Short mmCIF file of C-alpha atoms in Angstrom, two decimals:
data_model
loop_
_atom_site.label_atom_id
_atom_site.label_comp_id
_atom_site.label_asym_id
_atom_site.label_seq_id
_atom_site.Cartn_x
_atom_site.Cartn_y
_atom_site.Cartn_z
CA MET A 30 144.68 93.64 -25.90
CA TRP A 31 145.85 90.35 -27.46
CA ARG A 32 146.69 88.90 -24.16
CA SER A 33 143.28 89.65 -22.81
CA THR A 34 141.39 88.22 -25.60
CA CYS A 35 143.77 84.90 -25.57
CA GLY A 36 143.18 84.66 -21.71
CA LEU A 37 139.43 84.81 -22.23
CA SER A 38 139.39 82.46 -25.17
CA VAL A 39 141.22 79.60 -23.07
CA ARG A 40 139.04 79.92 -19.96
CA ALA A 41 135.75 79.82 -22.04
CA ALA A 42 137.15 76.41 -23.92
CA GLU A 43 138.10 75.13 -20.39
CA ARG A 44 134.59 75.90 -19.40
CA ALA A 45 133.15 74.24 -22.57
CA VAL A 46 134.87 71.18 -21.92
CA HIS A 47 134.07 70.85 -18.40
CA ARG A 48 130.34 71.13 -19.37
CA LYS A 49 130.60 68.40 -22.01
CA TRP A 50 132.12 65.76 -19.72
CA SER A 51 129.55 66.80 -17.01
CA ARG A 52 126.80 65.91 -19.35
CA ARG A 53 128.64 62.47 -20.03
CA LEU A 54 129.01 61.73 -16.46
CA TYR A 55 125.76 62.29 -15.34
CA SER A 56 123.55 61.47 -18.43
CA HIS A 57 120.47 59.15 -18.10
CA ASN A 58 121.73 56.82 -20.38
CA ALA A 59 125.12 56.33 -18.43
CA ALA A 60 125.47 52.91 -16.78
CA LYS A 61 123.88 52.77 -13.28
CA PRO A 62 126.19 51.16 -10.51
CA PRO A 63 124.97 47.84 -9.29
CA PRO A 64 122.53 47.86 -6.40
CA GLN A 65 124.28 46.75 -2.97
CA SER A 66 123.24 43.32 -1.68
CA THR A 67 120.87 43.14 1.27
CA PRO A 68 122.16 41.46 4.13
CA VAL A 69 120.86 38.24 4.90
CA LEU A 70 119.17 37.62 7.89
CA ARG A 71 119.34 34.23 9.53
CA THR A 72 117.51 32.71 12.39
CA GLN A 73 118.87 31.20 15.61
CA ALA A 74 117.94 27.81 14.25
CA GLU A 75 119.60 28.45 10.62
CA LYS A 76 122.88 29.65 12.62
CA GLU A 77 122.87 26.41 14.76
CA ARG A 78 122.34 24.15 11.78
CA ARG A 79 125.31 25.92 9.87
CA ARG A 80 127.40 25.65 13.02
CA ARG A 81 126.96 21.82 13.35
CA ASP A 82 127.35 21.53 9.36
CA LYS A 83 130.88 23.33 9.80
CA GLU A 84 131.75 21.03 12.70
CA LYS A 85 130.52 17.87 10.85
CA ALA A 86 132.57 18.81 7.72
CA ILE A 87 135.66 19.40 9.89
CA LEU A 88 135.26 16.01 11.92
CA SER A 89 134.94 13.65 8.98
CA GLY A 90 136.62 10.99 10.60
CA GLN A 91 135.38 8.27 13.28
CA HIS A 92 138.11 8.58 15.31
CA ASN A 93 139.54 11.98 14.34
CA VAL A 94 141.28 13.26 17.28
CA ASP A 95 143.67 15.62 15.15
CA THR A 96 144.22 18.57 17.26
CA THR A 97 145.55 20.90 14.67
CA LEU A 98 141.76 21.15 12.89
CA PRO A 99 140.33 24.60 13.25
CA PHE A 100 138.01 25.27 16.03
CA PRO A 101 134.56 26.84 15.71
CA SER A 102 133.77 30.59 16.32
CA SER A 103 132.38 29.76 19.75
CA TYR A 104 133.16 26.97 22.34
CA SER A 105 131.30 23.84 21.78
CA PRO A 106 131.64 21.12 23.99
CA GLU A 107 130.29 18.50 21.66
CA TYR A 108 132.84 19.48 19.20
CA VAL A 109 135.73 19.34 21.39
CA GLU A 110 134.78 15.86 23.15
CA THR A 111 133.80 14.10 19.93
CA SER A 112 135.76 11.00 19.20
CA TRP A 113 138.21 11.49 22.04
CA TYR A 114 136.35 9.24 24.86
CA GLU A 115 135.86 6.61 22.05
CA TRP A 116 139.63 6.81 21.43
CA TRP A 117 140.59 6.32 24.90
CA GLU A 118 138.40 3.15 25.35
CA LYS A 119 140.01 2.04 21.94
CA GLU A 120 143.54 2.41 23.11
CA GLY A 121 142.71 0.53 26.64
CA PHE A 122 143.35 3.72 28.83
CA PHE A 123 140.43 3.06 30.88
CA THR A 124 141.30 -0.42 31.51
CA PRO A 125 143.98 -1.09 34.23
CA GLU A 126 143.78 -4.90 33.85
CA ILE A 127 145.29 -4.71 30.49
CA HIS A 128 148.17 -2.38 31.30
CA ASP A 129 150.97 -4.97 30.82
CA ARG A 130 149.95 -5.45 27.28
CA LEU A 131 150.38 -1.78 26.35
CA PRO A 132 153.41 -1.39 24.39
CA HIS A 133 154.57 1.72 26.36
CA ALA A 134 153.64 0.32 29.93
CA VAL A 135 156.15 0.90 32.51
CA ASN A 136 156.66 -0.70 35.90
CA ARG A 137 155.37 2.33 37.82
CA SER A 138 152.01 3.25 39.68
CA PHE A 139 150.22 6.38 40.16
CA SER A 140 147.34 6.86 42.64
CA MET A 141 145.28 9.85 43.61
CA CYS A 142 142.28 10.70 45.57
CA ILE A 143 139.64 13.11 44.53
CA PRO A 144 138.92 15.39 47.30
CA PRO A 145 135.21 16.36 47.50
CA PRO A 146 134.54 19.94 47.15
CA ASN A 147 132.92 22.01 49.90
CA VAL A 148 129.30 21.62 48.78
CA THR A 149 127.86 23.75 51.66
CA GLY A 150 127.81 26.91 49.34
CA THR A 151 126.59 27.50 45.99
CA LEU A 152 128.73 25.08 43.07
CA HIS A 153 130.86 27.21 40.71
CA LEU A 154 133.24 26.82 38.28
CA GLY A 155 136.08 26.74 40.97
CA HIS A 156 134.61 23.19 42.12
CA ALA A 157 134.86 21.64 38.68
CA LEU A 158 138.52 23.30 38.26
CA THR A 159 140.02 21.13 40.66
CA VAL A 160 138.59 17.84 39.35
CA ALA A 161 139.65 19.04 35.72
CA ILE A 162 143.37 19.26 36.65
CA GLU A 163 143.13 15.95 38.42
CA ASP A 164 141.96 14.42 35.33
CA ALA A 165 144.39 15.79 33.36
CA LEU A 166 147.11 14.62 35.73
CA ALA A 167 145.57 11.00 35.79
CA ARG A 168 145.41 10.98 32.05
CA TRP A 169 148.89 12.11 31.43
CA ARG A 170 150.23 9.54 33.78
CA ARG A 171 148.12 6.82 32.17
CA MET A 172 149.44 7.98 28.74
CA GLN A 173 152.95 7.71 30.03
CA GLY A 174 152.30 3.86 30.79
CA TYR A 175 151.66 4.18 34.46
CA LYS A 176 149.34 2.02 36.42
CA VAL A 177 146.90 4.81 37.38
CA LEU A 178 144.44 4.75 39.93
CA TRP A 179 142.08 7.69 40.44
CA VAL A 180 139.76 7.08 43.49
CA PRO A 181 136.64 9.21 43.74
CA GLY A 182 136.50 10.82 47.32
CA CYS A 183 133.28 10.93 49.48
CA ASP A 184 131.57 14.03 51.12
CA HIS A 185 133.43 15.29 54.16
CA ALA A 186 130.22 16.65 55.81
CA GLY A 187 130.19 13.49 57.83
CA ILE A 188 133.66 13.59 58.77
CA ALA A 189 132.55 13.59 62.62
CA THR A 190 130.48 10.45 62.50
CA GLN A 191 133.37 8.71 60.52
CA GLY A 192 135.69 9.12 63.78
CA PHE A 193 138.15 11.33 62.42
CA SER A 194 137.00 14.11 64.74
CA SER A 195 139.39 12.95 67.49
CA ALA A 196 142.48 14.42 65.54
CA VAL A 197 140.51 17.79 65.52
CA SER A 198 140.08 17.58 69.22
CA GLU A 199 143.75 16.31 69.66
CA ALA A 200 144.99 19.53 67.79
CA PHE A 201 142.99 21.85 69.99
CA VAL A 202 144.02 20.33 73.23
CA ARG A 203 147.43 20.57 72.22
CA LEU A 204 147.18 24.39 71.25
CA CYS A 205 145.27 24.98 74.90
CA ASP A 206 148.05 23.36 76.60
CA SER A 207 150.81 25.40 74.67
CA GLY A 208 148.85 28.57 75.65
CA LEU A 209 147.99 29.62 72.06
CA VAL A 210 144.06 29.51 72.57
CA TYR A 211 142.24 32.11 74.08
CA ARG A 212 138.74 32.71 75.31
CA SER A 213 136.50 35.73 75.28
CA GLU A 214 133.32 37.12 73.90
CA GLY A 215 132.86 37.48 70.24
CA LEU A 216 129.87 37.54 67.61
CA VAL A 217 128.85 34.63 65.61
CA ASN A 218 125.93 34.00 62.98
CA TRP A 219 123.17 32.19 65.25
CA SER A 220 120.23 30.18 64.09
CA CYS A 221 117.31 30.88 66.49
CA ALA A 222 115.54 27.62 64.69
CA LEU A 223 118.43 25.31 65.46
CA GLU A 224 119.76 27.33 68.36
CA SER A 225 123.20 27.05 67.46
CA ALA A 226 126.02 29.20 65.80
CA ILE A 227 126.45 28.54 61.93
CA SER A 228 129.39 29.31 59.79
CA ASP A 229 129.42 32.45 57.50
CA ILE A 230 129.22 30.28 54.26
CA GLU A 231 125.72 29.09 55.36
CA CYS A 232 124.44 32.76 56.11
CA ARG A 233 123.68 35.60 53.95
CA HIS A 234 124.97 38.73 55.69
CA PRO A 235 122.18 41.42 55.70
CA PHE A 236 122.06 45.21 55.25
CA THR A 237 119.63 45.95 58.14
CA ASP A 238 117.94 49.18 59.24
CA ARG A 239 117.21 49.37 62.68
CA LEU A 240 116.72 52.37 65.15
CA LEU A 241 118.80 52.20 67.96
CA PRO A 242 120.98 54.78 70.43
CA ILE A 243 123.59 57.02 68.76
CA ILE A 244 127.13 57.50 69.48
CA THR A 245 129.59 60.06 67.62
CA ASP A 246 132.40 58.33 65.60
CA THR A 247 134.33 59.09 62.60
CA MET A 248 132.96 55.78 61.05
CA VAL A 249 129.60 57.15 60.25
CA ASP A 250 129.18 59.21 57.26
CA MET A 251 127.08 62.40 58.44
CA GLU A 252 126.44 63.06 54.46
CA LEU A 253 124.82 59.67 54.04
CA GLY A 254 120.94 59.40 54.74
CA THR A 255 120.18 61.25 58.06
CA GLY A 256 123.54 60.74 59.49
CA ALA A 257 122.15 58.56 62.06
CA VAL A 258 123.10 54.52 62.18
CA LYS A 259 122.24 51.96 64.61
CA VAL A 260 124.79 50.52 67.50
CA THR A 261 123.81 47.00 68.52
CA PRO A 262 127.15 45.67 70.05
CA ALA A 263 125.70 42.55 70.65
CA HIS A 264 124.22 41.88 67.36
CA ASP A 265 126.51 43.38 64.73
CA TYR A 266 130.09 43.10 64.04
CA THR A 267 130.72 46.62 62.98
CA ASP A 268 128.98 47.99 66.20
CA PHE A 269 131.06 45.26 68.30
CA LEU A 270 134.21 47.06 67.14
CA LEU A 271 132.55 50.54 68.05
CA SER A 272 131.63 49.18 71.58
CA GLN A 273 135.27 48.16 72.18
CA ARG A 274 136.45 51.67 71.14
CA HIS A 275 134.12 53.29 73.14
CA SER A 276 133.22 51.00 75.80
CA LEU A 277 130.01 50.57 75.51
CA PRO A 278 127.67 47.87 77.20
CA ARG A 279 126.99 44.68 74.93
CA LEU A 280 123.29 44.27 75.81
CA THR A 281 121.69 40.76 74.32
CA VAL A 282 118.22 41.61 73.40
CA ILE A 283 117.46 38.47 71.37
CA GLY A 284 118.08 35.22 73.15
CA GLY A 285 119.35 32.26 71.40
CA ASP A 286 115.65 31.07 70.62
CA GLY A 287 114.67 34.16 69.03
CA THR A 288 112.71 35.63 71.40
CA MET A 289 113.19 38.87 73.64
CA THR A 290 115.38 38.92 76.74
CA THR A 291 114.68 40.60 80.10
CA LEU A 292 116.62 43.40 79.08
CA CYS A 293 113.75 44.69 76.82
CA GLY A 294 111.23 44.88 79.74
CA GLN A 295 108.83 42.73 81.09
CA TRP A 296 106.19 43.68 78.33
CA LEU A 297 108.48 42.20 75.56
CA GLU A 298 110.25 39.24 77.43
CA GLY A 299 109.69 36.03 75.73
CA VAL A 300 108.02 37.55 72.87
CA LYS A 301 109.36 36.42 69.30
CA ARG A 302 111.61 39.01 67.57
CA PHE A 303 109.07 39.66 64.80
CA ASP A 304 106.14 40.03 67.01
CA ALA A 305 108.04 42.40 69.14
CA ARG A 306 108.76 44.58 66.19
CA GLU A 307 104.77 45.22 65.87
CA GLN A 308 104.42 45.64 69.50
CA VAL A 309 107.11 48.41 69.70
CA ILE A 310 105.36 50.19 66.74
CA ASP A 311 101.99 50.10 68.65
CA ALA A 312 103.70 51.26 71.82
CA LEU A 313 105.46 54.40 69.97
CA ILE A 314 101.92 55.23 68.50
CA GLU A 315 100.37 54.91 71.97
CA LYS A 316 102.61 57.34 73.27
CA ARG A 317 102.44 59.70 70.29
CA MET A 318 106.33 59.24 69.44
CA PHE A 319 105.70 57.30 66.02
CA ARG A 320 107.09 59.43 63.19
CA GLY A 321 105.63 57.11 60.32
CA LYS A 322 107.00 54.13 58.30
CA LYS A 323 107.71 53.50 54.75
CA ASP A 324 108.62 50.19 52.70
CA HIS A 325 112.42 49.68 52.63
CA THR A 326 113.94 46.92 50.61
CA MET A 327 116.47 44.93 52.96
CA SER A 328 118.36 41.60 53.01
CA LEU A 329 118.23 39.20 55.80
CA PRO A 330 120.17 36.24 56.40
CA VAL A 331 118.52 32.84 56.03
CA CYS A 332 119.89 29.58 57.65
CA ARG A 333 120.68 27.03 55.03
CA SER A 334 119.70 24.01 57.30
CA SER A 335 116.60 25.33 58.83
CA GLY A 336 115.34 27.93 56.52
CA SER A 337 114.62 30.48 59.26
CA GLY A 338 115.78 34.22 59.29
CA GLU A 339 119.01 34.67 61.23
CA GLY A 340 120.88 37.25 63.14
CA VAL A 341 123.98 37.86 65.27
CA ARG A 342 124.57 37.29 68.95
CA ARG A 343 126.99 37.65 71.43
CA ARG A 344 128.63 34.30 73.11
CA PRO A 345 131.90 33.02 74.48
CA GLU A 346 134.16 31.98 71.61
CA SER A 347 137.78 30.08 71.58
CA GLY A 348 140.47 31.92 69.23
CA LEU A 349 143.91 31.28 68.27
CA LEU A 350 146.51 33.88 69.25
#
């Protein structure tokens, strides 16, 4: 009996102490925690001003080119190039005439020509990469005391008019005499406006949707679309390979001037390719063979020189074995 009463007394005392401290902890008179600070929202202009102030504080000197200073969080060309150009001019690194007066000058020369980039395509970072490397090499040699000459190059697009095409012709003749050049039919990107072949870099390759005769081949994905694809051996690179595999005739239905050839029939001969498309639809409707049409987004190749739509046609071409 004594043990039971003692145990009850201890538990009651624990509950009393728990209630007492609970009231103190959750009392309304207890000090409230400090409110959390609301994050400050800054505008883009404010962020730009703070960034410039930070850069200005770092670059305190007029000719400060200390590379041990901290960099900003994001790349800033103005920050990186500050004072460097002025420092190079002050040291005379851009003036070869005073080379002999430089304390670190050596009796050695370094010359390099800037090869122009191929500007027939869209300019990208790769065009600037080569020039940046050459610029670093020229500056490195200049800092070593060399007499440096970095000559800007010119555009090579007019190389044929400058009399250098004879070297290309000479190399081609030598390859022919050595039996390394063959001639057969192949596909080229063709400009109907220029009536000439154009390079791959001047043409955007299309994904067309033309209805043409069907052959059976494992290259065709039967689960994609209707399972039927066009086959134009004389006007498509993939179909040209299929024609070699299946011995298909390579019929040129569009001439070099962009008009339909005699292989399309007299009613289409000489008709422009886009006008022929409408005439074919009208003929199918008249014969009750037209199943309908719907809008379809497609890519068409465009010649960068003439601005006209382009295609692919069969022509005799030379290749290197």
